[in-house]
PDB file of C-alpha atoms in Angstrom:
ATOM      1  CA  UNK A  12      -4.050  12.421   1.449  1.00 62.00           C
ATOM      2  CA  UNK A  13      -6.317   9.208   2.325  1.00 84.00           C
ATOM      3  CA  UNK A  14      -9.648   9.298   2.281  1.00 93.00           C
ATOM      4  CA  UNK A  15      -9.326   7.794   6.105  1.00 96.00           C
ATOM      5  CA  UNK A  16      -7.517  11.167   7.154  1.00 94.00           C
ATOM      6  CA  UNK A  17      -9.345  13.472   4.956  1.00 92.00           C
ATOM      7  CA  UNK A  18     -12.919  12.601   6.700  1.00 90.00           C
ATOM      8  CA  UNK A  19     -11.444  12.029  10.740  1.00 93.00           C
ATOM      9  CA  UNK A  20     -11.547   8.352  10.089  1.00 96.00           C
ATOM     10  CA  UNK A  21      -7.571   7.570  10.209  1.00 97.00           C
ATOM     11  CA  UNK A  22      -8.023   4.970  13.245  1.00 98.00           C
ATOM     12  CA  UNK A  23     -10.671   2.099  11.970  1.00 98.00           C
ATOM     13  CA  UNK A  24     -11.456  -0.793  13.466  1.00 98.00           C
ATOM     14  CA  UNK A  25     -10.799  -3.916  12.108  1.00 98.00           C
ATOM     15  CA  UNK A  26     -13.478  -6.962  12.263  1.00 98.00           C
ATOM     16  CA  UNK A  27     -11.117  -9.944  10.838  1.00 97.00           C
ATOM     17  CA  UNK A  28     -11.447 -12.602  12.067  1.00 97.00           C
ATOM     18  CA  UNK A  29     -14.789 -12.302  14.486  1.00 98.00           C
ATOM     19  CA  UNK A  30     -18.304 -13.027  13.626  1.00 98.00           C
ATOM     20  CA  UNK A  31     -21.642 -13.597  15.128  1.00 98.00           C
ATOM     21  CA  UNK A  32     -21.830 -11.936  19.236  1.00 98.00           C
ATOM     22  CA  UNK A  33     -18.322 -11.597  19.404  1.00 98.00           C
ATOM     23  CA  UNK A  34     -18.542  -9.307  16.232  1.00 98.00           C
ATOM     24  CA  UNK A  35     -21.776  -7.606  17.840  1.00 98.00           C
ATOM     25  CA  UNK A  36     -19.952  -6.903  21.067  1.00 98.00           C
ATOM     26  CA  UNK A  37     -16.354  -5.622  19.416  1.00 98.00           C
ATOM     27  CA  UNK A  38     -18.004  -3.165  17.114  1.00 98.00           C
ATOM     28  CA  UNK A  39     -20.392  -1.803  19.685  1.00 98.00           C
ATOM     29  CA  UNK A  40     -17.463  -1.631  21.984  1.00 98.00           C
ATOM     30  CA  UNK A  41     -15.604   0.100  19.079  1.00 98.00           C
ATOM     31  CA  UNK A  42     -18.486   2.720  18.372  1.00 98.00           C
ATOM     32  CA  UNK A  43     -19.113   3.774  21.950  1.00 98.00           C
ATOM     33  CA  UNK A  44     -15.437   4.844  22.307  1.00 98.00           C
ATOM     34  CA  UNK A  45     -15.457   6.695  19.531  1.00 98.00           C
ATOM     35  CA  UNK A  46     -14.172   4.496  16.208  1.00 98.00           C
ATOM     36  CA  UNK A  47     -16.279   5.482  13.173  1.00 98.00           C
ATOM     37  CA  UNK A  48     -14.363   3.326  10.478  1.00 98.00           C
ATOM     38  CA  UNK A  49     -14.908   0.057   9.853  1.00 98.00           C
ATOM     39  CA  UNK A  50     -13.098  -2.488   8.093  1.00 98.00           C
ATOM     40  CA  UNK A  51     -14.684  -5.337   6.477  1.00 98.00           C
ATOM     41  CA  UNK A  52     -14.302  -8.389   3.471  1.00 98.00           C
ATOM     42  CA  UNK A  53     -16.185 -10.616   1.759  1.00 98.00           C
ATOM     43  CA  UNK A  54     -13.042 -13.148   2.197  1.00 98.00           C
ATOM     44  CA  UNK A  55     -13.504 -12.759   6.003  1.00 98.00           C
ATOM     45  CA  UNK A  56     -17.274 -14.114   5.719  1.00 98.00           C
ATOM     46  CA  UNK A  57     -18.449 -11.610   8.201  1.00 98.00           C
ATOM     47  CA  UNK A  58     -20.358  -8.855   5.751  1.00 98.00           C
ATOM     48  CA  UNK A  59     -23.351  -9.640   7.517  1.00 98.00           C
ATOM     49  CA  UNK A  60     -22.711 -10.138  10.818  1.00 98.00           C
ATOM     50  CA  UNK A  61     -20.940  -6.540  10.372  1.00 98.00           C
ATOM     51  CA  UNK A  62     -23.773  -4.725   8.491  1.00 98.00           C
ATOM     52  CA  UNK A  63     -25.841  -5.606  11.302  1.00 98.00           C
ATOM     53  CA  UNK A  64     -23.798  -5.296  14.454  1.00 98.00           C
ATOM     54  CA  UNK A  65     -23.124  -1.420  12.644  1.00 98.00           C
ATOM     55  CA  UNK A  66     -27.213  -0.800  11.997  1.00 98.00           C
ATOM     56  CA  UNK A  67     -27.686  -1.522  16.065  1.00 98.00           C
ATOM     57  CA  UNK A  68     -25.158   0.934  16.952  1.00 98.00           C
ATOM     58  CA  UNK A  69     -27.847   3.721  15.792  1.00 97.00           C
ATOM     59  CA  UNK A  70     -25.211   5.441  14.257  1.00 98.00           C
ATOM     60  CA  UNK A  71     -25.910   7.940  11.408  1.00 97.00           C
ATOM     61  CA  UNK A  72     -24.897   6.395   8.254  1.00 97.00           C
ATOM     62  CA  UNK A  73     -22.877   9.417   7.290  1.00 96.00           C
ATOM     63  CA  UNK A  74     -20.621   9.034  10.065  1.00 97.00           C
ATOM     64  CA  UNK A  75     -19.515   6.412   8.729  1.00 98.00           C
ATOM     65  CA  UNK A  76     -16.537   4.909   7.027  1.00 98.00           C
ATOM     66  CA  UNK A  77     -16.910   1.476   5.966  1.00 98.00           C
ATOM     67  CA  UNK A  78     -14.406  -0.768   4.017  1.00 98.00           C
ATOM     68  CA  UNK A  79     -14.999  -4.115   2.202  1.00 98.00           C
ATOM     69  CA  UNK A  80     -13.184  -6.098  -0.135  1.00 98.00           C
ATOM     70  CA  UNK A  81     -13.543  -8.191  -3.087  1.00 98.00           C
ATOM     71  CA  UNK A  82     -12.197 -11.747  -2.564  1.00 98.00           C
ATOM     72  CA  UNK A  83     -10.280 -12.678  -5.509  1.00 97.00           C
ATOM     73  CA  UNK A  84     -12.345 -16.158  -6.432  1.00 97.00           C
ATOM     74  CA  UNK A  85     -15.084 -13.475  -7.550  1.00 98.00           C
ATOM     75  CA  UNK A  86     -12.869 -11.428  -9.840  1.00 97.00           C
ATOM     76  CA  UNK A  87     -14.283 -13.091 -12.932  1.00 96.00           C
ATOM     77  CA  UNK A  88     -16.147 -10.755 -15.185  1.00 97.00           C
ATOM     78  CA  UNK A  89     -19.322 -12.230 -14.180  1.00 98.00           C
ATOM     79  CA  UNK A  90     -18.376 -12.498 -10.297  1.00 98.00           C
ATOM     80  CA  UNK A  91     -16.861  -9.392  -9.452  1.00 98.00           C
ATOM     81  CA  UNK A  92     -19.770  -7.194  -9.664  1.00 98.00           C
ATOM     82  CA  UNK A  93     -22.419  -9.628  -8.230  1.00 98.00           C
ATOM     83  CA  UNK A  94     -19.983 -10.286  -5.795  1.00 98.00           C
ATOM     84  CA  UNK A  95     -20.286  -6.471  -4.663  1.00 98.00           C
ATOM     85  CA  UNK A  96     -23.730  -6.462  -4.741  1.00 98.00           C
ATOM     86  CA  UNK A  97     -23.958  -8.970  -2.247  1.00 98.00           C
ATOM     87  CA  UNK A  98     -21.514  -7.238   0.011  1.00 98.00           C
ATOM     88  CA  UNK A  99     -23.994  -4.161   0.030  1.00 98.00           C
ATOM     89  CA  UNK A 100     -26.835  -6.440   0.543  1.00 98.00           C
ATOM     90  CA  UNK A 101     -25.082  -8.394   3.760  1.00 98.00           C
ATOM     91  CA  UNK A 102     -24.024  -4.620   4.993  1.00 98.00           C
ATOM     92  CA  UNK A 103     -26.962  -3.319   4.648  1.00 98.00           C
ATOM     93  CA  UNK A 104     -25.711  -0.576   2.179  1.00 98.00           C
ATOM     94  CA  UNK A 105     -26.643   1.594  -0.299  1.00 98.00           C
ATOM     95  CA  UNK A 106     -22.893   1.997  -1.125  1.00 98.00           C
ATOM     96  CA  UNK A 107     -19.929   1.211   0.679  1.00 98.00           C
ATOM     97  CA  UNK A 108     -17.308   4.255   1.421  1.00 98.00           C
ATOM     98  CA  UNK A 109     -13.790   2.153   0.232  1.00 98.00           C
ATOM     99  CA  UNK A 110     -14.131  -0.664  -1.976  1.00 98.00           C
ATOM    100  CA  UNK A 111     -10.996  -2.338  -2.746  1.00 98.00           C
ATOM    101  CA  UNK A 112      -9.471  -5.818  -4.200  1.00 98.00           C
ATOM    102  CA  UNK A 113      -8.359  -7.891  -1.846  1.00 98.00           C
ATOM    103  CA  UNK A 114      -5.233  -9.277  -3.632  1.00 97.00           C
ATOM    104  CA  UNK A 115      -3.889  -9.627  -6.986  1.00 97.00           C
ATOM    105  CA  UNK A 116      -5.312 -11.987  -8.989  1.00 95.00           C
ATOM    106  CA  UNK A 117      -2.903 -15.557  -8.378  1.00 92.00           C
ATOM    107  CA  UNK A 118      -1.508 -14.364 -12.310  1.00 94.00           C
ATOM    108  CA  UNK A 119      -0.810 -10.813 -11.007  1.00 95.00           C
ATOM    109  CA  UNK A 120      -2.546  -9.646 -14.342  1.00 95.00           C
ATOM    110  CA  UNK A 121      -4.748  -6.463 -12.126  1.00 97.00           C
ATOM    111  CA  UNK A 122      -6.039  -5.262 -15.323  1.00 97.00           C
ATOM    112  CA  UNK A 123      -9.556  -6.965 -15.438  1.00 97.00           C
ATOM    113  CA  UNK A 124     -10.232  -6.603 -11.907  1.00 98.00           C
ATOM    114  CA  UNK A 125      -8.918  -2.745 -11.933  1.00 98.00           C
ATOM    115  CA  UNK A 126     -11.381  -2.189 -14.647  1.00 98.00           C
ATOM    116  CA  UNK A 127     -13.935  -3.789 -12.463  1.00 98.00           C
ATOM    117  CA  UNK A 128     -13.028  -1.863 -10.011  1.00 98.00           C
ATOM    118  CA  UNK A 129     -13.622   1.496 -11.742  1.00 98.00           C
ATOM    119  CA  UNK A 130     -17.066  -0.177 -13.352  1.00 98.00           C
ATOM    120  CA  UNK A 131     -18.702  -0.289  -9.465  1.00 98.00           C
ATOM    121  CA  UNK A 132     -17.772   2.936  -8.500  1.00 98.00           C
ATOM    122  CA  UNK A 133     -19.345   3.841 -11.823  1.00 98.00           C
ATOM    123  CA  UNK A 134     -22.201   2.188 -10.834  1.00 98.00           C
ATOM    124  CA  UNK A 135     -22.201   3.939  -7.399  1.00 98.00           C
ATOM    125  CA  UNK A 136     -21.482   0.739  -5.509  1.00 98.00           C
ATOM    126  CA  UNK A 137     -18.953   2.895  -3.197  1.00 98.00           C
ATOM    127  CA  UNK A 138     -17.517   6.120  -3.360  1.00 98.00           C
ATOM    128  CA  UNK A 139     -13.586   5.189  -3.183  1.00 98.00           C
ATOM    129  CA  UNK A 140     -11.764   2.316  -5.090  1.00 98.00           C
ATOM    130  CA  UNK A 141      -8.555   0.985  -3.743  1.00 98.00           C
ATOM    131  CA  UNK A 142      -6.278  -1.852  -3.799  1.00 98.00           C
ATOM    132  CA  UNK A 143      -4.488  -4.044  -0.922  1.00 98.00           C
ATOM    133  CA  UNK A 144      -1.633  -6.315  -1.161  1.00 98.00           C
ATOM    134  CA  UNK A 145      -0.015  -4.804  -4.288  1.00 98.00           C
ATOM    135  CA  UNK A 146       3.783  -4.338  -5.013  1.00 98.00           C
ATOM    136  CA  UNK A 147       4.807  -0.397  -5.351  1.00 98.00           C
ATOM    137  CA  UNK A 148       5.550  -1.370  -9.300  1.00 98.00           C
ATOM    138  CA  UNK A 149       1.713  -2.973  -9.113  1.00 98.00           C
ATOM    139  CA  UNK A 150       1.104   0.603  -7.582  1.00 98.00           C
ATOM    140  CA  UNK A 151       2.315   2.290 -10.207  1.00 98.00           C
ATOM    141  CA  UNK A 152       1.050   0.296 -13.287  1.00 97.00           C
ATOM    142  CA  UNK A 153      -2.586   0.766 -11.164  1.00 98.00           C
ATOM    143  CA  UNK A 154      -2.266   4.628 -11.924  1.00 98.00           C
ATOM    144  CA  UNK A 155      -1.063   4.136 -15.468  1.00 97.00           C
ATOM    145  CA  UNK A 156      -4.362   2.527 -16.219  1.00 97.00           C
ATOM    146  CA  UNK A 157      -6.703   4.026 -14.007  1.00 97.00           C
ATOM    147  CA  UNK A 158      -5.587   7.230 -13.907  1.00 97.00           C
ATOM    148  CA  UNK A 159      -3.663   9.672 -11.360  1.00 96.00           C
ATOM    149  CA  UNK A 160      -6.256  10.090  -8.253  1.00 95.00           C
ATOM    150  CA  UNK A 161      -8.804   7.352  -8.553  1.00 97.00           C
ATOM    151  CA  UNK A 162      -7.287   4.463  -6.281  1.00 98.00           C
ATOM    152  CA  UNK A 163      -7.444   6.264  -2.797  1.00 97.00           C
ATOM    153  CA  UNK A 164      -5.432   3.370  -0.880  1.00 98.00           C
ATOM    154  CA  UNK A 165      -3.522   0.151  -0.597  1.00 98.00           C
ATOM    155  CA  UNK A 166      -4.548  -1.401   2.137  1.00 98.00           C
ATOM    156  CA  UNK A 167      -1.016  -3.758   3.196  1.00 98.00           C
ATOM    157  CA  UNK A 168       0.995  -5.317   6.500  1.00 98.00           C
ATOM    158  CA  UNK A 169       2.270  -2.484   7.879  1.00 98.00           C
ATOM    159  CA  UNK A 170       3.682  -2.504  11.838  1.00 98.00           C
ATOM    160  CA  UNK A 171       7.238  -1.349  13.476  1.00 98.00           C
ATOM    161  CA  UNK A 172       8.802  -4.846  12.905  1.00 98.00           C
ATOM    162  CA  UNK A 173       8.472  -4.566   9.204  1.00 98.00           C
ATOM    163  CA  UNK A 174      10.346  -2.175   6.574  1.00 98.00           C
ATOM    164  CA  UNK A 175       7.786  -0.632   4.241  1.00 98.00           C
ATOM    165  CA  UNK A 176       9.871   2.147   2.810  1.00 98.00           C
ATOM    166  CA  UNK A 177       9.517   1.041  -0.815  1.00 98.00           C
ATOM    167  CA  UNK A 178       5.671   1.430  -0.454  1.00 98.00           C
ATOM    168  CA  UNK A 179       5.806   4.629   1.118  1.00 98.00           C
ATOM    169  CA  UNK A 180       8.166   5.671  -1.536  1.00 98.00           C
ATOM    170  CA  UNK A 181       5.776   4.927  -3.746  1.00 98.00           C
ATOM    171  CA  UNK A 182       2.798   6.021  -1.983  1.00 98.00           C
ATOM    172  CA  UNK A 183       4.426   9.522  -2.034  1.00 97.00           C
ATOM    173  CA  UNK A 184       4.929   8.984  -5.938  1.00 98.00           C
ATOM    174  CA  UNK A 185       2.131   8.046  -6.806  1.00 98.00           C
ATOM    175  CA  UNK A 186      -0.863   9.777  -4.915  1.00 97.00           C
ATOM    176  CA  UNK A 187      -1.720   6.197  -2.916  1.00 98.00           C
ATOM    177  CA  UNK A 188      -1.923   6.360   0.571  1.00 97.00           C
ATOM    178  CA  UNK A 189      -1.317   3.392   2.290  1.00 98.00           C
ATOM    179  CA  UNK A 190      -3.355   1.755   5.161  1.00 98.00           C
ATOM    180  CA  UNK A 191      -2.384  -1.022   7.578  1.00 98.00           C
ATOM    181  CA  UNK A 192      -3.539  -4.226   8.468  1.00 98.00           C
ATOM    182  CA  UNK A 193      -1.463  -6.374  11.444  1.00 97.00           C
ATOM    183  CA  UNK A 194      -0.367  -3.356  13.093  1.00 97.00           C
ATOM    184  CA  UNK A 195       0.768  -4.799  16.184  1.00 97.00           C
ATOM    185  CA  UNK A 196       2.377  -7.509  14.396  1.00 97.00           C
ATOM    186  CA  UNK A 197      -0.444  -9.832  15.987  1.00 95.00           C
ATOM    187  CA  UNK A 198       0.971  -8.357  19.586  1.00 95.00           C
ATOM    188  CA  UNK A 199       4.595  -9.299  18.781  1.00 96.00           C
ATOM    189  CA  UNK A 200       5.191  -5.387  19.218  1.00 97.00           C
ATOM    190  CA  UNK A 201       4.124  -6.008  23.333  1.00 96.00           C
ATOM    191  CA  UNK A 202       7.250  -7.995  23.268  1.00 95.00           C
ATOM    192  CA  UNK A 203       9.550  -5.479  22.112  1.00 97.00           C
ATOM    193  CA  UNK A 204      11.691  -3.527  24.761  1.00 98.00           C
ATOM    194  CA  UNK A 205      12.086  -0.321  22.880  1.00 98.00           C
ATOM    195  CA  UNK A 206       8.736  -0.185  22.019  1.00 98.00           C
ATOM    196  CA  UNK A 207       7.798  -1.370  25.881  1.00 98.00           C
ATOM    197  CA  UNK A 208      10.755   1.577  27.146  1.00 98.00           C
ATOM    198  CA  UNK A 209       9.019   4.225  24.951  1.00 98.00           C
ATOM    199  CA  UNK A 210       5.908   3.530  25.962  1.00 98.00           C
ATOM    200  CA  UNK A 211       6.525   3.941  29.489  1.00 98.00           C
ATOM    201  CA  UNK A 212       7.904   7.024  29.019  1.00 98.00           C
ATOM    202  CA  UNK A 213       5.003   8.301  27.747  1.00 98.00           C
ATOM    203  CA  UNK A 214       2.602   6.502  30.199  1.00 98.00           C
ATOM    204  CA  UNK A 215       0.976   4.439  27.101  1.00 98.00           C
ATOM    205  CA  UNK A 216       0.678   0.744  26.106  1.00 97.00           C
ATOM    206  CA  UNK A 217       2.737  -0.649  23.404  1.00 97.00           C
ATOM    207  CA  UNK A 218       0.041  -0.897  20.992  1.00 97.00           C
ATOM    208  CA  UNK A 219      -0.746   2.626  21.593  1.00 98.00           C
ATOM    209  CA  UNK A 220       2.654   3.514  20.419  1.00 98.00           C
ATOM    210  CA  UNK A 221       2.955   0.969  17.513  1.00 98.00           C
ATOM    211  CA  UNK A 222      -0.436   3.035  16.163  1.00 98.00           C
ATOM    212  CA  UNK A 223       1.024   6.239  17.305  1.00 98.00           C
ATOM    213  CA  UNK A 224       4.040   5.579  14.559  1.00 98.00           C
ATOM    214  CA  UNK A 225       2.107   4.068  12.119  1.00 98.00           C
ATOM    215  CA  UNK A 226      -0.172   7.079  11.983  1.00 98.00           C
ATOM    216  CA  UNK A 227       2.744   9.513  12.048  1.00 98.00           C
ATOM    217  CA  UNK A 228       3.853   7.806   9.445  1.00 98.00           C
ATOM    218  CA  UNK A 229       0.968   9.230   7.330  1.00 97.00           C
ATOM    219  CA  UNK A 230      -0.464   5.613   7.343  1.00 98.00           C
ATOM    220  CA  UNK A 231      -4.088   4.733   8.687  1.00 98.00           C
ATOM    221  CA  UNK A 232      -4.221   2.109  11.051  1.00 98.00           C
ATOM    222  CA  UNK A 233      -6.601  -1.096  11.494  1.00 96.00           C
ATOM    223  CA  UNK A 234      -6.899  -2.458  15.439  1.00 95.00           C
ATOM    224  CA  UNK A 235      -9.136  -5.339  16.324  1.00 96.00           C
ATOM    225  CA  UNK A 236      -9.783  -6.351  19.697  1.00 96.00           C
ATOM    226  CA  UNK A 237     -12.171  -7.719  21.590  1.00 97.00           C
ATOM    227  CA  UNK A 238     -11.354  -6.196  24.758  1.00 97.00           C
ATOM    228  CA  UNK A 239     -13.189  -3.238  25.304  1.00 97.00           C
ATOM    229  CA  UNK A 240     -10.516  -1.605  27.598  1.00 97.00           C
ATOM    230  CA  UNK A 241      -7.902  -2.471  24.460  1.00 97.00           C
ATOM    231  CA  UNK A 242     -10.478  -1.479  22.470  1.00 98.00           C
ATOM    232  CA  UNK A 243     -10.686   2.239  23.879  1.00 98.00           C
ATOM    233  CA  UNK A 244      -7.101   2.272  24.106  1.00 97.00           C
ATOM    234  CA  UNK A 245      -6.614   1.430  20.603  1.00 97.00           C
ATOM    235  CA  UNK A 246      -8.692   4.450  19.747  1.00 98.00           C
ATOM    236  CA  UNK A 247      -6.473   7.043  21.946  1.00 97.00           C
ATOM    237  CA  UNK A 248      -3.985   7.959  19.464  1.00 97.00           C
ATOM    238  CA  UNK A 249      -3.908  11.108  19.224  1.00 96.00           C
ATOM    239  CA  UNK A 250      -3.365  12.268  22.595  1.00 94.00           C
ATOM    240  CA  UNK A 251       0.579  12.070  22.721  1.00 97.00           C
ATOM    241  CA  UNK A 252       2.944  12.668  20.205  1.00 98.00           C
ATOM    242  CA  UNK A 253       6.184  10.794  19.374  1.00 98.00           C
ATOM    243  CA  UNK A 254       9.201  12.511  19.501  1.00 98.00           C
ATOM    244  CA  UNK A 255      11.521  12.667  16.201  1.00 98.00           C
ATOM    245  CA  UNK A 256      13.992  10.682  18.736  1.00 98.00           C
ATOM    246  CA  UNK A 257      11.180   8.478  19.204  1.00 98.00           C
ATOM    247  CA  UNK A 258      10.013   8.192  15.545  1.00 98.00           C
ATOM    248  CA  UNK A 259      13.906   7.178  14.766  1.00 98.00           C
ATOM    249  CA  UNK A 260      14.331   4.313  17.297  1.00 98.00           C
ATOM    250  CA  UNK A 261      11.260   2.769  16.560  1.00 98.00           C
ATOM    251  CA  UNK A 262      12.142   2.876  12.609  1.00 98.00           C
ATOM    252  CA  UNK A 263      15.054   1.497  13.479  1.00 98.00           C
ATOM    253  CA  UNK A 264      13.101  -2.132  14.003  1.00 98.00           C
ATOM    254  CA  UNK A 265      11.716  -2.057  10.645  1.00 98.00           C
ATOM    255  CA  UNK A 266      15.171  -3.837  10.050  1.00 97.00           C
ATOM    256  CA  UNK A 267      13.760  -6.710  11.739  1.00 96.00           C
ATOM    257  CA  UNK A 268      11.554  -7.379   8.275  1.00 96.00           C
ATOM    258  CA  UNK A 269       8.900  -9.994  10.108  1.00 97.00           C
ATOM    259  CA  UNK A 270       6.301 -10.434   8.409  1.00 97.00           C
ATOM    260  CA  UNK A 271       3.123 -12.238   9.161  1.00 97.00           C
ATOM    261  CA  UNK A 272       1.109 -12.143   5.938  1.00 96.00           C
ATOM    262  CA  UNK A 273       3.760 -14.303   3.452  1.00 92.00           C
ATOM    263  CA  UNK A 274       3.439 -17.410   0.779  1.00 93.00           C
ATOM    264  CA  UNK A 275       3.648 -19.642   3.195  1.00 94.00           C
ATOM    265  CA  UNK A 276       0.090 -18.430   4.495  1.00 93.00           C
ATOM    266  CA  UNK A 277      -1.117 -17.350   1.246  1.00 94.00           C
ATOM    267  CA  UNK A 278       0.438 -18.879  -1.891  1.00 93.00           C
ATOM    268  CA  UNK A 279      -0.647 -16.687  -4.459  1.00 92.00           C
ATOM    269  CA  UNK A 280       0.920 -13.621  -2.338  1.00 95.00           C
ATOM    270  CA  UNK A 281       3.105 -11.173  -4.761  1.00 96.00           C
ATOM    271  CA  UNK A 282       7.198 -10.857  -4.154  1.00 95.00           C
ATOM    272  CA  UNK A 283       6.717  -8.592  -1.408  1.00 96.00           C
ATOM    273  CA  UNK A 284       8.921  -5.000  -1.872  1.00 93.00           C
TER     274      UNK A 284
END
C-alpha cells in the first residue's frame, strides 16, 4: 500500500507550476482545508518558494508529507546527490518524506540513478524512494535491482481520459503503488458529460469525481489550484462513494487514451504502456 495511504496523506496537493505569492497563497489555502501532502520538484524551480510558504503554515513537521524530485540534468554521479541536498536546503528540511526521479534518464539506462536513489535514503536524505514516469517493464527491472519493497511509488499521468491498466497491472505485481499527476486531464474531465451526469447525481463537481475514481482506484491523487473554493473541494474526497455502476462508466473513458504529458512535450519521454 502507498506510503500516501498508509499515513492519511492519499489527497496531496500539487505546487507545479506556481511560485512566489501565488505559491504562498495556494498552499496556505491548501493547509487550512485540510491537505497535509505536498508535492514538489527541483525541475519545477519552486523548492524554495515551497519550503517556505509550508514553514508559515505553522504546521508540525510531522504532519507532513512532502514530495520532491530529482531533475534528470543532475543525475550524474556527482549531481544527483548535491542536487538533493539543495532540495532540503530550499525546503527547509532535514529530510524529505518521498524522494523520487523525475524521469528516466534520456538513455532509459535507470541503473545509476536507482543506485543513487538508494545512496540518499542511505544517507537519510528522505525516508521513501520512488520513481515517476517509468514503463511497468522499467517497474519491474526497478525491483530486480533494488529489491522487492524499497521504491514506494511511481508517480505518472493518471486521469479518467487515459487507460493505465498496464501500470496498475504492474503496480499490483510488483509492490509499486502508483500516484497521479494531471488528474483532471488539465480540466478536460469538466468537459465530459458522463463525468458532468455522474457528478450531478451525486451533488459534486467533476473534479471531485475524477479524484473520487482515481482514489478508488487505489491511486493517490495530485490537485493544484489556486482557487481556494476548488481548492477545498479538491480536498473533499472522501465524503461520497462511487458506485461499481459508477466506477464502470467512468473506466469506460479510459478508451479515450489522451494524454497530456507525451514526446511532443518532452522528447526524452519513454514509449508510454
Amino acid at each position: 500500500m502507498s506510503i500516501y495511504f498508509t499515513r492519511g496523506k492519499e489527497r496531496g496537493f500539487g505546487t507545479f507550476p506556481l511560485t512566489d505569492d501565488a505559491l504562498h497563497q495556494a498552499v496556505h489555502a491548501a493547509a487550512d482545508v485540510g491537505f497535509r501532502a505536498f508535492d514538489t520538484a527541483q525541475m519545477y524551480r519552486n523548492e524554495a518558494d515551497t519550503g517556505a510558504a509550508l514553514k508559515a503554515t505553522g504546521l508540525d513537521r510531522d504532519v507532513l508529507c512532502i514530495t520532491t524530485k530529482v531533475d534528470p540534468v543532475n543525475f550524474a554521479a556527482d549531481r544527483f546527490l548535491p542536487s538533493v541536498e539543495q532540495s532540503l536546503r530550499d525546503l527547509q528540511l532535514d529530510a524529505v518524506d518521498v524522494l523520487l526521479v523525475h524521469w528516466p534518464p534520456a538513455d532509459f539506462n535507470n541503473a545509476e540513478s536507482l543506485d543513487l536513489l538508494a545512496e540518499a535514503k542511505h544517507r537519510g536524505y528522505t525516508q521513501h524512494i520512488g520513481i515517476s514516469n517509468y514503463t511497468a517493464a522499467m517497474m519491474r527491472d526497478a525491483v530486480t535491482q533494488l529489491g522487492s519493497g524499497e521504491i514506494c511509488t511511481n508517480q505518472v499521468e493518471f486521469h479518467p481520459l487515459l487507460n493505465q491498466d498496464t501500470l496498475l497491472a504492474a503496480a499490483a505485481e510488483t509492490g509499486i503503488s502508483l500516484s497521479a499527476y494531471c488528474a483532471v486531464a488539465r480540466g478536460k474531465v469538466f468537459e465530459n458529460a458522463t463525468i458532468q451526469a455522474i457528478a450531478a447525481e451525486h451533488g459534486k463537481s467533476a473534479a471531485q469525481v475524477a479524484l473520487r475514481w482515481i482514489l478508488q482506484k487505489g491511486v493517490a491523487t495530485n490537485a493544484m489550484s489556486t482557487k481556494p473554493a476548488n481548492i477545498a473541494a479538491n480536498f473533499d474526497t472522501l465524503g461520497f462513494t462511487l458506485s461499481s455502476v459508477d466506477m464502470a462508466r467512468i473506466d469506460a473513458l479510459t478508451a479515450t487514451n489522451y494524454r497530456i504529458v507525451n514526446k511532443d512535450l518532452v522528447p526524452t519521454a519513454p514509449d508510454f504502456d
